[in-house]
Short mmCIF file of C-alpha atoms and ligand atoms in Angstrom, two decimals:
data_model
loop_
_atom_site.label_atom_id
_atom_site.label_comp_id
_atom_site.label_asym_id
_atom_site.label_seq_id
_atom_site.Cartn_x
_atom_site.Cartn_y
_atom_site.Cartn_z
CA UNK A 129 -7.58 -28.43 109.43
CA UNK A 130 -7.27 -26.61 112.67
CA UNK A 131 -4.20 -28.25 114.91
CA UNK A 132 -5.09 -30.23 117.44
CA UNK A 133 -3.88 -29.85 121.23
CA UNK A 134 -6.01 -31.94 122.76
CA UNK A 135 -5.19 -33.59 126.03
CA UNK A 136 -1.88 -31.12 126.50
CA UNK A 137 -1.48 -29.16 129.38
CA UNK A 138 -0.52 -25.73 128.92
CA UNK A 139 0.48 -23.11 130.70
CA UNK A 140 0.21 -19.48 129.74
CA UNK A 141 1.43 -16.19 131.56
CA UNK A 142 -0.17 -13.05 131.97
CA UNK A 143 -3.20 -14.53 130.53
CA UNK A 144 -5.75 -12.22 132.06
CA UNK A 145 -5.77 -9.68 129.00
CA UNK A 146 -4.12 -8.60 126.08
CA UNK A 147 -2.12 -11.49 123.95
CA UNK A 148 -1.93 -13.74 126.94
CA UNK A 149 -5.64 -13.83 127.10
CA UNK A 150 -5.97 -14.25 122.92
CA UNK A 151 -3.46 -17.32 123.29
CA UNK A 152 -5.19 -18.98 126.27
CA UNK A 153 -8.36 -18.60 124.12
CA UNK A 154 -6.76 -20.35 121.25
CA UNK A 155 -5.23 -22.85 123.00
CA UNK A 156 -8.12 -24.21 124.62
CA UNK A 157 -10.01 -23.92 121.46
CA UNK A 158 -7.38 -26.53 120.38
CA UNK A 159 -8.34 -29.11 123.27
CA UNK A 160 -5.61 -27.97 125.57
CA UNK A 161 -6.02 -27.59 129.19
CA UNK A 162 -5.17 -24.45 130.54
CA UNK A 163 -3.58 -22.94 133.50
CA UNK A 164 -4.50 -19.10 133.68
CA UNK A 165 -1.57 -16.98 135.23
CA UNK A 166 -1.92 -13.80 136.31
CA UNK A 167 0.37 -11.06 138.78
CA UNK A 168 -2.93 -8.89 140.20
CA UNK A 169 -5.85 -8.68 138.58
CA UNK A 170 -7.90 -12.03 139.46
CA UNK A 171 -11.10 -10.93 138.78
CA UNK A 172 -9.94 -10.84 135.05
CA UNK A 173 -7.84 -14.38 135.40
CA UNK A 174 -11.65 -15.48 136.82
CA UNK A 175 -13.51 -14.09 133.22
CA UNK A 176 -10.36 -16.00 130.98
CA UNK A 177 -11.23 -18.98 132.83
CA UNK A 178 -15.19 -19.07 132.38
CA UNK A 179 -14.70 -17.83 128.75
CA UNK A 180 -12.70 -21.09 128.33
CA UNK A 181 -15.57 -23.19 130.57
CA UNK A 182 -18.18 -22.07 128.62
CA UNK A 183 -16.54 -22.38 125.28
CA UNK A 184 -16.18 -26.35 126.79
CA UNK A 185 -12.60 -26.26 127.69
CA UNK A 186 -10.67 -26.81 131.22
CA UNK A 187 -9.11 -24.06 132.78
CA UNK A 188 -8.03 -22.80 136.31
CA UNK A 189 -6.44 -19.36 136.92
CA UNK A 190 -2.98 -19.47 139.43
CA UNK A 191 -1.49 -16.31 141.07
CA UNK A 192 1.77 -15.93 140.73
CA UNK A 193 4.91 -13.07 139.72
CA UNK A 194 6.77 -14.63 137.36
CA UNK A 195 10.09 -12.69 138.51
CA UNK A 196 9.88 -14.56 141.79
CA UNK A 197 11.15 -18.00 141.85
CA UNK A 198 9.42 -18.99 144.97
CA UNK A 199 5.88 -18.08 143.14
CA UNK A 200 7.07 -19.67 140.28
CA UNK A 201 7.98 -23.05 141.39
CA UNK A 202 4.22 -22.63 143.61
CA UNK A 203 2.97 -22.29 140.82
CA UNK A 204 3.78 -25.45 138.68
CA UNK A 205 3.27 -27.00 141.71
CA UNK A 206 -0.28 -26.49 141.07
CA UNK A 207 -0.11 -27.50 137.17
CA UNK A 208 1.45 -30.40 138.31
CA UNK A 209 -1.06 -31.19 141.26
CA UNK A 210 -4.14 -30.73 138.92
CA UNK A 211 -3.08 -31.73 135.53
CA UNK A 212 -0.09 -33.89 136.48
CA UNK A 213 2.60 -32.20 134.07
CA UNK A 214 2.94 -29.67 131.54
CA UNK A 215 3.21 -29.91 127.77
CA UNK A 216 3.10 -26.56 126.65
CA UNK A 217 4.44 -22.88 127.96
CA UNK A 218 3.50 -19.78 126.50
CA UNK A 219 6.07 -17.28 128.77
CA UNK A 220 4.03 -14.17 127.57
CA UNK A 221 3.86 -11.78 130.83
CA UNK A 222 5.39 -8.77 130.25
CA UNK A 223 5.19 -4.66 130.65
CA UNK A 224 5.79 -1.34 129.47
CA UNK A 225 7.57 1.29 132.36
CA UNK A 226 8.53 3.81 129.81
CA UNK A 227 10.29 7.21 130.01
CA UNK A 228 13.29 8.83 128.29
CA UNK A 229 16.36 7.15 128.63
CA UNK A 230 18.11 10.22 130.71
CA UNK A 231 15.20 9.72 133.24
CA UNK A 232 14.65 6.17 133.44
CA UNK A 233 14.94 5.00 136.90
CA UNK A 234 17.20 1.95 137.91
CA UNK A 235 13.50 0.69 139.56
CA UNK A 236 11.97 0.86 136.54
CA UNK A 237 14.44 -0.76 134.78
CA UNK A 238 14.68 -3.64 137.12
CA UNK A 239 11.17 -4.34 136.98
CA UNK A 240 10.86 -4.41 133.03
CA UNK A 241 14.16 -6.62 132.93
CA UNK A 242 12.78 -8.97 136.09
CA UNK A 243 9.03 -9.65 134.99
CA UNK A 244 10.11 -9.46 130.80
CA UNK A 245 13.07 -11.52 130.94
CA UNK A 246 14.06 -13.15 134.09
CA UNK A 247 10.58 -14.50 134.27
CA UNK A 248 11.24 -16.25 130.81
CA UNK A 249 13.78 -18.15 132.37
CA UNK A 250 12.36 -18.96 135.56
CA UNK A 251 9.15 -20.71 134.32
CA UNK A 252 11.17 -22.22 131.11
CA UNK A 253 14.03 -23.57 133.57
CA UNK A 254 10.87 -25.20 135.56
CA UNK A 255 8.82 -26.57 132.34
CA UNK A 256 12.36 -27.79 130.84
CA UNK A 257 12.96 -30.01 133.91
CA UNK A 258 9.39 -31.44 133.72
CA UNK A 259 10.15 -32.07 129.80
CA UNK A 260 13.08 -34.13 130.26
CA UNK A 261 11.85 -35.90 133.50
CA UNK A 262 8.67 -37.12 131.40
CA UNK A 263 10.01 -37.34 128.05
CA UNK A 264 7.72 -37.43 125.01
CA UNK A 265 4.55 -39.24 125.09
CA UNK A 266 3.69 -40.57 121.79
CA UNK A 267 0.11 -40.14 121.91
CA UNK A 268 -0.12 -36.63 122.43
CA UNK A 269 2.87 -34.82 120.39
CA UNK A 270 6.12 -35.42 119.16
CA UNK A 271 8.16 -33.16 121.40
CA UNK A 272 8.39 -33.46 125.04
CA UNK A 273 7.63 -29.97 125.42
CA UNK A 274 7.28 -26.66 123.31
CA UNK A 275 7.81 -23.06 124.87
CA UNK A 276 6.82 -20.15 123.08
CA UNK A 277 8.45 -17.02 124.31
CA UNK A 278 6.33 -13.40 123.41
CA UNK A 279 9.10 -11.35 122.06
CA UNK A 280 8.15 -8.24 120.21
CA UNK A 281 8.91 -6.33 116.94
CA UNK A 282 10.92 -4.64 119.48
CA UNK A 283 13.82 -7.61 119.54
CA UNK A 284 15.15 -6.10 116.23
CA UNK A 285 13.77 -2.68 116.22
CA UNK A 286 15.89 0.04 118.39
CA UNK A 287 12.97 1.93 120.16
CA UNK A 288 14.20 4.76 122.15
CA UNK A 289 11.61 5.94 125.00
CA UNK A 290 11.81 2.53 125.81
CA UNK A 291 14.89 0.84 125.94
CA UNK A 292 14.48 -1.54 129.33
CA UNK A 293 11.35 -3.31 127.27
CA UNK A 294 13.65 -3.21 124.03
CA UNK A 295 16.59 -4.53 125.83
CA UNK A 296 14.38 -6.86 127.43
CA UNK A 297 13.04 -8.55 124.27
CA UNK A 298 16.40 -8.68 122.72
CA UNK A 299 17.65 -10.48 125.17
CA UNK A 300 14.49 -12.86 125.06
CA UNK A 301 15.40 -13.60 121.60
CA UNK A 302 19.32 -14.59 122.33
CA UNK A 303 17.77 -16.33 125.50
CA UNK A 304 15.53 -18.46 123.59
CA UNK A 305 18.16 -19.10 120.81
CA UNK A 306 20.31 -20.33 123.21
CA UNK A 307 17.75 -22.66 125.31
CA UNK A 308 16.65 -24.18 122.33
CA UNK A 309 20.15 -25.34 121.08
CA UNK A 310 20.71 -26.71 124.72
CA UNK A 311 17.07 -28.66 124.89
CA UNK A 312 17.18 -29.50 121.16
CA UNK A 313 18.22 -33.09 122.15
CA UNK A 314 15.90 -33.70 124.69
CA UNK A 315 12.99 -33.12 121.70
CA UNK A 316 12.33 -30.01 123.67
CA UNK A 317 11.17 -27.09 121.01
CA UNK A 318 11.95 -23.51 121.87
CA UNK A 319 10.19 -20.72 119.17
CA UNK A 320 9.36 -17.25 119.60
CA UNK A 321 7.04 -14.85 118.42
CA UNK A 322 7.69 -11.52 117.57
CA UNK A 323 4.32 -9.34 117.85
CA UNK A 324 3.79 -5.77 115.87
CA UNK A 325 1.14 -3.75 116.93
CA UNK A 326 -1.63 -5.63 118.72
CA UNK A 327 -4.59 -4.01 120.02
CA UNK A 328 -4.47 -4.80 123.60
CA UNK A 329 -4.36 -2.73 127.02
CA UNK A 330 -0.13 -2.05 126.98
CA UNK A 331 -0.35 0.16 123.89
CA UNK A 332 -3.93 1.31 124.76
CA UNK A 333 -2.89 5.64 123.56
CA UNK A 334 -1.27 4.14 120.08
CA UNK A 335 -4.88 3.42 119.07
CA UNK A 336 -7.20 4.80 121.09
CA UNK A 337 -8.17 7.92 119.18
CA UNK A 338 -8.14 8.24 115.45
CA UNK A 339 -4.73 10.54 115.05
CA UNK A 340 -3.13 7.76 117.12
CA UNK A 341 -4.15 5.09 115.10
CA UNK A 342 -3.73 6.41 111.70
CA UNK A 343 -0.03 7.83 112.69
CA UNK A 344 0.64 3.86 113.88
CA UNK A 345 -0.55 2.80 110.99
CA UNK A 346 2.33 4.67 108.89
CA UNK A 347 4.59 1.86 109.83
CA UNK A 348 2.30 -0.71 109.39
CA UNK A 349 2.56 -1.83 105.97
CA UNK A 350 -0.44 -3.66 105.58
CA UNK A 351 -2.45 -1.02 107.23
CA UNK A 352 -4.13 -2.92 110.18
CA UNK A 353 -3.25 -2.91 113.84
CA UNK A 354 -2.85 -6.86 114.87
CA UNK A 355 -5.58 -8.66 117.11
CA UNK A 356 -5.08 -11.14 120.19
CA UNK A 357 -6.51 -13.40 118.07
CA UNK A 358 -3.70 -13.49 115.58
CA UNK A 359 -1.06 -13.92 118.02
CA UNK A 360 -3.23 -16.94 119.34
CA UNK A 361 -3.68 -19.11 116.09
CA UNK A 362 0.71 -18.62 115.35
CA UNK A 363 0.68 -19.97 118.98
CA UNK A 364 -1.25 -22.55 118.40
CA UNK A 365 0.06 -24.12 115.48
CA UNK A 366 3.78 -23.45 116.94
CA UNK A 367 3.01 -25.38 119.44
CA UNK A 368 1.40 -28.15 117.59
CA UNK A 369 2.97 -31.16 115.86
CA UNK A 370 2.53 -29.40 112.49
CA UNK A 371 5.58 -27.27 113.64
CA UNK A 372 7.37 -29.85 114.88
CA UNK A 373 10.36 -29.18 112.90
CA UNK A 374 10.55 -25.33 113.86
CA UNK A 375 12.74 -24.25 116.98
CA UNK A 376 14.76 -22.30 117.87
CA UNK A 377 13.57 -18.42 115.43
CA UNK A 378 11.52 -15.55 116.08
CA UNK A 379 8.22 -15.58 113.89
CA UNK A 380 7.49 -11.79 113.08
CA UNK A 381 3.93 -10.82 113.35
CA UNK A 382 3.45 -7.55 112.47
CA UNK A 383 2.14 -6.89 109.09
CA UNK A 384 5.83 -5.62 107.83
CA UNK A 385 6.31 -3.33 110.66
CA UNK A 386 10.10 -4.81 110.21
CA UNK A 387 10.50 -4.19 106.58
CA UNK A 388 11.33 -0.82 107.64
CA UNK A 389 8.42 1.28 105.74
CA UNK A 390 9.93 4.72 106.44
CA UNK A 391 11.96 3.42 103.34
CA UNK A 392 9.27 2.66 101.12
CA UNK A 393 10.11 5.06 98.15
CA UNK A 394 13.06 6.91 100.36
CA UNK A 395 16.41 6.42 101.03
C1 BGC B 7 4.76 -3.08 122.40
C2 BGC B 7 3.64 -2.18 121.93
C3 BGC B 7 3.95 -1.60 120.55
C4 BGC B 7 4.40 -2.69 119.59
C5 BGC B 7 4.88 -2.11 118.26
C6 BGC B 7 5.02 -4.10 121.33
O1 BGC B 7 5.98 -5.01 121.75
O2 BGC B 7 4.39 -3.67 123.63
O3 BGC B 7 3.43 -1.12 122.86
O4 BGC B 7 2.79 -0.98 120.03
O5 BGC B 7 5.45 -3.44 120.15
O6 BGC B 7 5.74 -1.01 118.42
#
């Protein structure tokens, strides 16, 4: 039986493309309502939203930079003024700005470690206040509120070319540790998902041409590159009440990219 979301409000960033997009997709295919975020490209938001319309779900698309608090709290403003609360947040925008480590530029940096991992915290901080305001309400789940922060293979695996994302992602996973210990009491769930290689626009030249994809697929063990999709159903059920007793870990998905392959038969 597929989980059932229906009548929760839920808000998922960067939802415009890649795993955001997948998640929003799955969400609303649960019965959730959706709000679409998105940092530019609104034409995009716009296609999320009628994808969900047409598939007979509710959806609106809000602008917003999750690194800036002022756009942040405008945002759940909005939630708040259309759907009254929020049940559900999927904190999933996030970006690449890679170079070697010697030439990595404090900008580029900042930006990774704003939009990656300071956004985390300011649209949790503003979803966990609505969660303990409301409190649980019986009828439509058991927790008075579930966030799901994107994390990435990428919290455990060193990956040098791109340390701001990697530091960025480990700290996501000590951040949501350590939010979900705090809100634990308040019936607040905190989970987070740890994505291999999904086939989306941020890793576009890993599987774009057939040398790319076939060296990729050396440290996939299961010899697949992930889908949206994927990411969406884990969402989906994490956020439902058949997971109501999870909070708090990382859920790999990755098809053993983290088994470390490279010592399949070596070492
Ligand atoms: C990164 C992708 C990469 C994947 C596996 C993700 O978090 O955004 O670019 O392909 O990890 O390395």
């Amino acid at each position: 039986m597929n989980p059932s979301l229906k009548g929760q409000a839920a808000l998922v960033t960067g939802a415009d493309s890649g795993i955001g997009k997948g998640v929003a997709l799955a969400l609303a295919g649960a019965g959730a309502k959706l709000v679409i975020n998105y940092a530019h490209n609104h034409d995009a938001a716009e296609a999320t939203v009628a994808e969900i319309k047409a598939a007979g779900g509710e959806a609106f698309a809000v602008q917003a930079d999750v690194s800036h608090e002022d756009q942040v709290k405008a945002m759940f403003a909005q939630m708040y003024a259309q759907y009254g609360t929020i049940d559900i947040l999927v904190n999933n925008a996030g970006l690449q700005k890679d170079s070697r480590f010697v030439d990595m530029t404090l900008d580029d940096w900042n930006t990774v470690i704003s939009i990656n991992l300071t956004g985390q915290f300011l649209c949790s901080r503003e979803a966990a206040r609505e969660f303990i305001r409301r409190g649980v309400v019986e009828d439509r789940s058991r927790a008075a509120g579930k966030i799901i922060c994107m994390s990435s293979v990428h919290e455990v695996i060193p990956w040098g070319g791109h340390v701001n994302y990697a530091a960025s992602k480990g700290g996501i996973s000590m951040f949501m540790k350590s939010i979900a210990q705090e809100l634990a009491p308040h019936k607040i769930r905190v989970v987070g998902i740890g994505p291999g290689a999904i086939q989306t626009p941020i890793n576009k030249s890993a599987w774009d041409t057939p040398e790319a994809l076939d060296k990729l697929l050396t440290l996939i063990p299961y010899n697949r590159i992930g889908k949206p999709d994927d990411i969406g159903k884990l969402a989906t059920w994490l956020a439902s009440d058949e997971a109501d007793y999870i909070t708090g870990t990382t859920i790999f998905m990755d098809g053993g990219m983290t088994l470390y392959p490279g010592f399949a038969d070596n070492g």
